[in-house]
Amino acid sequence: MEELCGVGAAAPLRGDAEDPKQGSALFPGGNEVKSSAVVKYSSAPPQGAFARLQEKTDLKLPPANWLRESAKLGPAGTTILGNNKKSKPFSSFGMAYDFIDSVGNDVDVVSDSENIKKLLKIPYSKSHVSMAVHRIGRTLLLDELDIQELFMRSSQTGDWTWLKEFYQRLIDQKWQRKKKSKEHWYQKAILSKFLYYSINGDGAAQPVPSTSKQHQEGPVSGESDEAGRASWPAPFEMPSSLSEDPGASNQGLKNDFVRNILWTFEDIHMLVGSNMPIFGGGRYPAVSLRLRDNNKPINVLTGIDYWLDNLICNVPELVMCFHVNGIVQKYEMIKTEDIPNLENSNFSTKVIKDIAQNILSFLKSNCTKEGHTYWLFKASGSDIVKLYDLTTLCEETEDKYQNPFTMPVAILLYKVACNMMLKKNQNKKHYGTIRTLLLNCLKLLDNGRHPQIIASANYMLSELFQLDEPKKEDSTDFPINGNSDESYSEEEEEMPDSDENGSYSNSSDPPDDNKAVAIIKSVGELSVPEKYKSVHRIRPSCAFPVCHGTEERCRLVLNYVLEGLKSVDSSVKKEGDLPAADPSTPIPLKYEDESTSGGPECLEKQMALFLDKMGSFQKGKHSSQSGMIPGSWQYKMKLQLILKSSKAYYVLSDAAMILQKYGRALRYIKLALQCHDTYCCLCASMLPEVLVFLCQCLTLCGDIQLMLAQNANNRAAYLEEYNYQTKEDQEILHSLHRESRCQVFAWATDLSTDLECQLSVSCKCYEAAYEILLFSNLKNQNPEQRIQVLKRMGNIRNEIGVFYMNQAAAVQTERVVSKNVSTTEQQLWKKSFSCFEKGIQNFESIDDATNAALLLCNTGRLMRICAQAHCATEGDFKREFSPEEALYYNKAIDYYLKALRSLGKRDVHPAVWDSVNWELSTTYFTMATLQQDYAPLSRKAQEQIEKEVSEAMMKSLKYCDVDTVSARQPLCQYRAATIHHRLASMYHSCLRNQVGDEHLRKQHRVLADLHYSKAVRLFQLLKDAPCEFLRVQLERVAFAEFQMASQNSSAGKLKTLSGALDIMAKTRGAFQLIRKELVAESEQISKDKSSAESVSPNDSSAGLNKEEVLKLLSIFESRMSFLLLQSIKLLTSTKKKIGGVNEEEVVLKTNKQVYSLLLRATANKSMTLLERIEVILNLLEQLAQTSDASSGGVQ
């Protein structure tokens, strides 16, 4: 931009931007008005000096260059008549189209400078004012509305008859065309000749022969008249061409001004068009040139005219050439700031400022409906200014398209919205404004005439709603209700003006007041400072609608998309062979039973076809059933709309998934993929972001199918959700079916009732997504997407592996007759193993050690199931641990060890680490137990078996963590105790059966004793294993008895006996636990006696096995009896030999007493279990006391 005081500087092209330079005009006597002008565009050449005409030059004679095109005056016809050239009716729209950035936001007014001057002169002038006013955002567009021209047109075409009747009825009953006077044309002609003389190179007048004078003057008026008439386009011609190309400059919509200036007058920003010729050079850098009749003094109107022209164009001086009857007399130069003080033309600049502010406030307060055409009218000689809403008047009478402003306004609303959309990421606060602009644009358009703009506007409306992020309803950068100037309403509430705003007139006023939107009762009011304050009686309906959830937001988007699709489809010529579909008839969603779907094999073929088709997209194949031409606006717009609907359905599906509405989620993802299928049919080449989105859709579809498989109980509810369809969805599908069959993704979106099929479909969805990433080379560009897909593939393969593994286990349990492993089982193992193997590869490829470890763990479990299947191939009496079992258990161990290696250390994932350790310990323990219980003696020596059992048991102990406090700790302790017990039993057994090698026997004795003591210590920690503790202690007693049998000396035997009795005394804790449980049980029984469900005697509380207790108690009593008897015998014989009284006598006495009580108790068969335990506890108490008293005696 440049300021108009520069000399010879080339003006920038339209749209260029530079920093504006501020200039202000100061006036003496404190009469200061701030004014600055910045040229936004100029087609004028560098300013040249004007030719000063010689005195007595006759302006009635035309110069030789008259009416020829002149660069200095601009194109012939634009400045031929100088300042007084009539405005074109759409001049403001031409400027608005060129400077779309300024419209709706920064600029208050867009207009021709002539219209601005006419408005500011209203209080001083008696002449009529007729202007069309349009509101776009906070910007007002002002255009001259030439009533005479309109009514002339109405007489010829029949348009605007309603306005003509309205005008004649309420304003001017005797309207007739007023012809311009001869004087008017005379003044225009000499001004034109004067300007052409002034640009003549040598400055001398070169008149043409006088014979041509009449010939030349005639056409001026005719040409001007014709030009004015032609500038009103027919109402029905303009929309069609504009609808094809919104950017087309139609006749009357071009920006024909020589200059477009951004003029700031006080606080009012105006985009003004001016054609005033500006001259410069020498002493005068920039001057405006005026011709004045010396006999007529300058009046106020002329002074204001000259002053405003110079202010708008930032011209510092005015040169006036005076003439008398066309003969040049003299030149006079006046500074712009002196113009208000000229004789006969004195006016206050501050008053002009007040008039400007009042008029703007009046218009902004009352022209509130965007898209409406308002008419500001003041009759000639009247003091009353009225504002009418022509759009409302027009709709009351005729078709809205009778208003020729309809299309330019709609196009401008659309363009402003488009421009704001380009910056939408930076200006989310403008979303409300953009939406209002587009909705108002759509109100003005007819679908039959403007499908492209309607489709585009609906698409932009859908784009305003962010689908990929949650709406920030409380965000500070997105005000819900803005009170700024932009918050205007499309539905204005009528309310009486306050006195300040100029009230509606009283009953004494003319009868047409009810038709006027607002009235200025007297033009004198405009000169009163701040008489009309800009009270925007407007509700802030520009606020963006608050959506209460994702579904509501997506439904709004789909509604706009559907309107857009309807527009596109209606504009495409329907081919004869197109299937006729009724939008109100639901399109079946093709629910398939698994019996017809063909299972996983059929799925493989569909996947192959799909991937082949996806590959073909890369080669650029496409087909449209409706016959849309690739590259046409319909084609491009439908692609965008379809993609948008696909995204909306994806978001709806995702939201339904979160709410666990899996049937609804599958329906939405089906619609999303059907949209995508149509997009693929139309699109010549797939954009990377579209392929990434397709991957997301398939991934979500896989998730949904997996959830449906895992929630089979609610299948009926899901089926109902899946089959439901809204009318909107049906209509969108109808539009899609115009282009494709929408069946490419049917394999992924059908709702099956078969669990295996659902899991397979889920897996295939993930595989398809991964294939797309692979063949489109997107995996490196979208690493996060790749990781997500691979993680899901690993997970679903684990699910399918577990499914087949569980099936194999079920078959195994049902196998009774046939002892051999069935082919079905083997097939299931293979399928399961294959799934686990692929899943492990998936997780390893993304370095997911934890999940890889879990799948390795599951593979280990599969191997154990295989091992279990190979057991009991012959009768149980011949049962031996088979080589196949050993093979599979060892394979299981390998997988568990791999899982531990995958994790590396416990810190990576403690829970998984502990779980793998436990499974590994269990496998070793199971293998050792089976080898011990079903020793393969036909294949191996006893020693070899014992060695392998011992090794396996020790390894099981190694992976059994008894120290870490966790929920599994008691289990680990029980397992470790059992291992020690089994090892002790094994060494005990070896000791009994072995003969010979004394060293080996001694080793076995030490090991048996060690493991027994460890088992006891661990069982003592557990509060729920009293029977196991008793059994171990009894085995220890048996071990002592076995040792005693080989002893010869009485002292040694006595010591061993004393130790065995001591072991028995230590079982008090176990018996106390058993008693506690029995007491609790008897109390429970007494409570439940009244109820029918009393506990039967065979039941046990807290898992206490009464049969086991009775069995152990009998053994305990017999062993205790035996030990006491042996002890009494030995002590008695010792006493006879030694004599005297010592500790042994005390022990002997106690043992006799206890033995006596024990014999009586065992003889009494009527005693209950609880009573017998009470007796044992009492006896053990006595033994313990004796043992404590005789500390250090025989023991």
PDB file of N, CA, C and O in Angstrom, residues 862-884:
ATOM      1  N   LEU A 862       0.146 -74.735  26.277  1.00  0.00           N
ATOM      2  CA  LEU A 862      -0.299 -75.626  25.190  1.00  0.00           C
ATOM      3  C   LEU A 862       0.515 -76.927  25.193  1.00  0.00           C
ATOM      4  O   LEU A 862      -0.033 -78.020  25.039  1.00  0.00           O
ATOM      5  N   MET A 863       1.819 -76.785  25.391  1.00  0.00           N
ATOM      6  CA  MET A 863       2.691 -77.971  25.425  1.00  0.00           C
ATOM      7  C   MET A 863       2.313 -78.896  26.593  1.00  0.00           C
ATOM      8  O   MET A 863       2.346 -80.124  26.471  1.00  0.00           O
ATOM      9  N   ARG A 864       1.921 -78.297  27.717  1.00  0.00           N
ATOM     10  CA  ARG A 864       1.512 -79.099  28.873  1.00  0.00           C
ATOM     11  C   ARG A 864       0.208 -79.852  28.583  1.00  0.00           C
ATOM     12  O   ARG A 864       0.030 -80.996  28.997  1.00  0.00           O
ATOM     13  N   ILE A 865      -0.706 -79.170  27.822  1.00  0.00           N
ATOM     14  CA  ILE A 865      -1.963 -79.842  27.431  1.00  0.00           C
ATOM     15  C   ILE A 865      -1.649 -81.026  26.508  1.00  0.00           C
ATOM     16  O   ILE A 865      -2.236 -82.098  26.629  1.00  0.00           O
ATOM     17  N   CYS A 866      -0.671 -80.827  25.598  1.00  0.00           N
ATOM     18  CA  CYS A 866      -0.242 -81.908  24.711  1.00  0.00           C
ATOM     19  C   CYS A 866       0.330 -83.068  25.542  1.00  0.00           C
ATOM     20  O   CYS A 866       0.064 -84.259  25.254  1.00  0.00           O
ATOM     21  N   ALA A 867       1.107 -82.724  26.547  1.00  0.00           N
ATOM     22  CA  ALA A 867       1.710 -83.744  27.414  1.00  0.00           C
ATOM     23  C   ALA A 867       0.619 -84.528  28.143  1.00  0.00           C
ATOM     24  O   ALA A 867       0.647 -85.774  28.196  1.00  0.00           O
ATOM     25  N   GLN A 868      -0.383 -83.799  28.670  1.00  0.00           N
ATOM     26  CA  GLN A 868      -1.478 -84.459  29.399  1.00  0.00           C
ATOM     27  C   GLN A 868      -2.262 -85.398  28.477  1.00  0.00           C
ATOM     28  O   GLN A 868      -2.750 -86.445  28.902  1.00  0.00           O
ATOM     29  N   ALA A 869      -2.374 -85.023  27.188  1.00  0.00           N
ATOM     30  CA  ALA A 869      -3.131 -85.836  26.236  1.00  0.00           C
ATOM     31  C   ALA A 869      -2.447 -87.175  25.979  1.00  0.00           C
ATOM     32  O   ALA A 869      -3.094 -88.154  25.599  1.00  0.00           O
ATOM     33  N   HIS A 870      -1.128 -87.227  26.189  1.00  0.00           N
ATOM     34  CA  HIS A 870      -0.382 -88.463  25.905  1.00  0.00           C
ATOM     35  C   HIS A 870      -0.286 -89.395  27.112  1.00  0.00           C
ATOM     36  O   HIS A 870       0.377 -90.421  27.054  1.00  0.00           O
ATOM     37  N   CYS A 871      -0.895 -89.034  28.226  1.00  0.00           N
ATOM     38  CA  CYS A 871      -0.824 -89.901  29.395  1.00  0.00           C
ATOM     39  C   CYS A 871      -1.917 -90.974  29.329  1.00  0.00           C
ATOM     40  O   CYS A 871      -2.869 -90.864  28.575  1.00  0.00           O
ATOM     41  N   ALA A 872      -1.777 -92.050  30.123  1.00  0.00           N
ATOM     42  CA  ALA A 872      -2.779 -93.124  30.257  1.00  0.00           C
ATOM     43  C   ALA A 872      -3.123 -93.781  28.932  1.00  0.00           C
ATOM     44  O   ALA A 872      -4.280 -93.977  28.599  1.00  0.00           O
ATOM     45  N   THR A 873      -2.084 -94.075  28.129  1.00  0.00           N
ATOM     46  CA  THR A 873      -2.358 -94.745  26.852  1.00  0.00           C
ATOM     47  C   THR A 873      -2.669 -96.218  27.067  1.00  0.00           C
ATOM     48  O   THR A 873      -3.250 -96.870  26.226  1.00  0.00           O
ATOM     49  N   GLU A 874      -2.218 -96.753  28.225  1.00  0.00           N
ATOM     50  CA  GLU A 874      -2.549 -98.148  28.552  1.00  0.00           C
ATOM     51  C   GLU A 874      -3.321 -98.146  29.862  1.00  0.00           C
ATOM     52  O   GLU A 874      -3.619 -97.090  30.416  1.00  0.00           O
ATOM     53  N   GLY A 875      -3.638 -99.341  30.347  1.00  0.00           N
ATOM     54  CA  GLY A 875      -4.381 -99.437  31.602  1.00  0.00           C
ATOM     55  C   GLY A 875      -3.624 -98.776  32.742  1.00  0.00           C
ATOM     56  O   GLY A 875      -2.394 -98.771  32.766  1.00  0.00           O
ATOM     57  N   ASP A 876      -4.363 -98.231  33.695  1.00  0.00           N
ATOM     58  CA  ASP A 876      -3.743 -97.489  34.795  1.00  0.00           C
ATOM     59  C   ASP A 876      -2.780 -98.337  35.631  1.00  0.00           C
ATOM     60  O   ASP A 876      -1.852 -97.827  36.221  1.00  0.00           O
ATOM     61  N   PHE A 877      -3.053 -99.671  35.697  1.00  0.00           N
ATOM     62  CA  PHE A 877      -2.155-100.533  36.505  1.00  0.00           C
ATOM     63  C   PHE A 877      -0.774-100.630  35.876  1.00  0.00           C
ATOM     64  O   PHE A 877       0.197-100.945  36.541  1.00  0.00           O
ATOM     65  N   LYS A 878      -0.693-100.391  34.585  1.00  0.00           N
ATOM     66  CA  LYS A 878       0.616-100.420  33.925  1.00  0.00           C
ATOM     67  C   LYS A 878       1.125 -99.007  33.643  1.00  0.00           C
ATOM     68  O   LYS A 878       2.107 -98.850  32.940  1.00  0.00           O
ATOM     69  N   ARG A 879       0.453 -98.008  34.158  1.00  0.00           N
ATOM     70  CA  ARG A 879       0.767 -96.611  33.812  1.00  0.00           C
ATOM     71  C   ARG A 879       2.214 -96.263  34.112  1.00  0.00           C
ATOM     72  O   ARG A 879       2.690 -96.489  35.222  1.00  0.00           O
ATOM     73  N   GLU A 880       2.891 -95.716  33.109  1.00  0.00           N
ATOM     74  CA  GLU A 880       4.244 -95.196  33.273  1.00  0.00           C
ATOM     75  C   GLU A 880       4.358 -93.831  32.609  1.00  0.00           C
ATOM     76  O   GLU A 880       3.628 -93.537  31.672  1.00  0.00           O
ATOM     77  N   PHE A 881       5.269 -93.048  33.136  1.00  0.00           N
ATOM     78  CA  PHE A 881       5.534 -91.707  32.567  1.00  0.00           C
ATOM     79  C   PHE A 881       6.162 -91.899  31.177  1.00  0.00           C
ATOM     80  O   PHE A 881       7.271 -92.409  31.060  1.00  0.00           O
ATOM     81  N   SER A 882       5.409 -91.475  30.100  1.00  0.00           N
ATOM     82  CA  SER A 882       5.838 -91.799  28.724  1.00  0.00           C
ATOM     83  C   SER A 882       6.870 -90.811  28.188  1.00  0.00           C
ATOM     84  O   SER A 882       6.964 -89.668  28.663  1.00  0.00           O
ATOM     85  N   PRO A 883       7.637 -91.204  27.149  1.00  0.00           N
ATOM     86  CA  PRO A 883       8.611 -90.289  26.530  1.00  0.00           C
ATOM     87  C   PRO A 883       7.926 -89.066  25.903  1.00  0.00           C
ATOM     88  O   PRO A 883       8.486 -87.976  25.901  1.00  0.00           O
ATOM     89  N   GLU A 884       6.698 -89.276  25.341  1.00  0.00           N
ATOM     90  CA  GLU A 884       5.967 -88.140  24.734  1.00  0.00           C
ATOM     91  C   GLU A 884       5.660 -87.083  25.788  1.00  0.00           C
ATOM     92  O   GLU A 884       5.798 -85.879  25.546  1.00  0.00           O
TER      93      GLU A 884
END
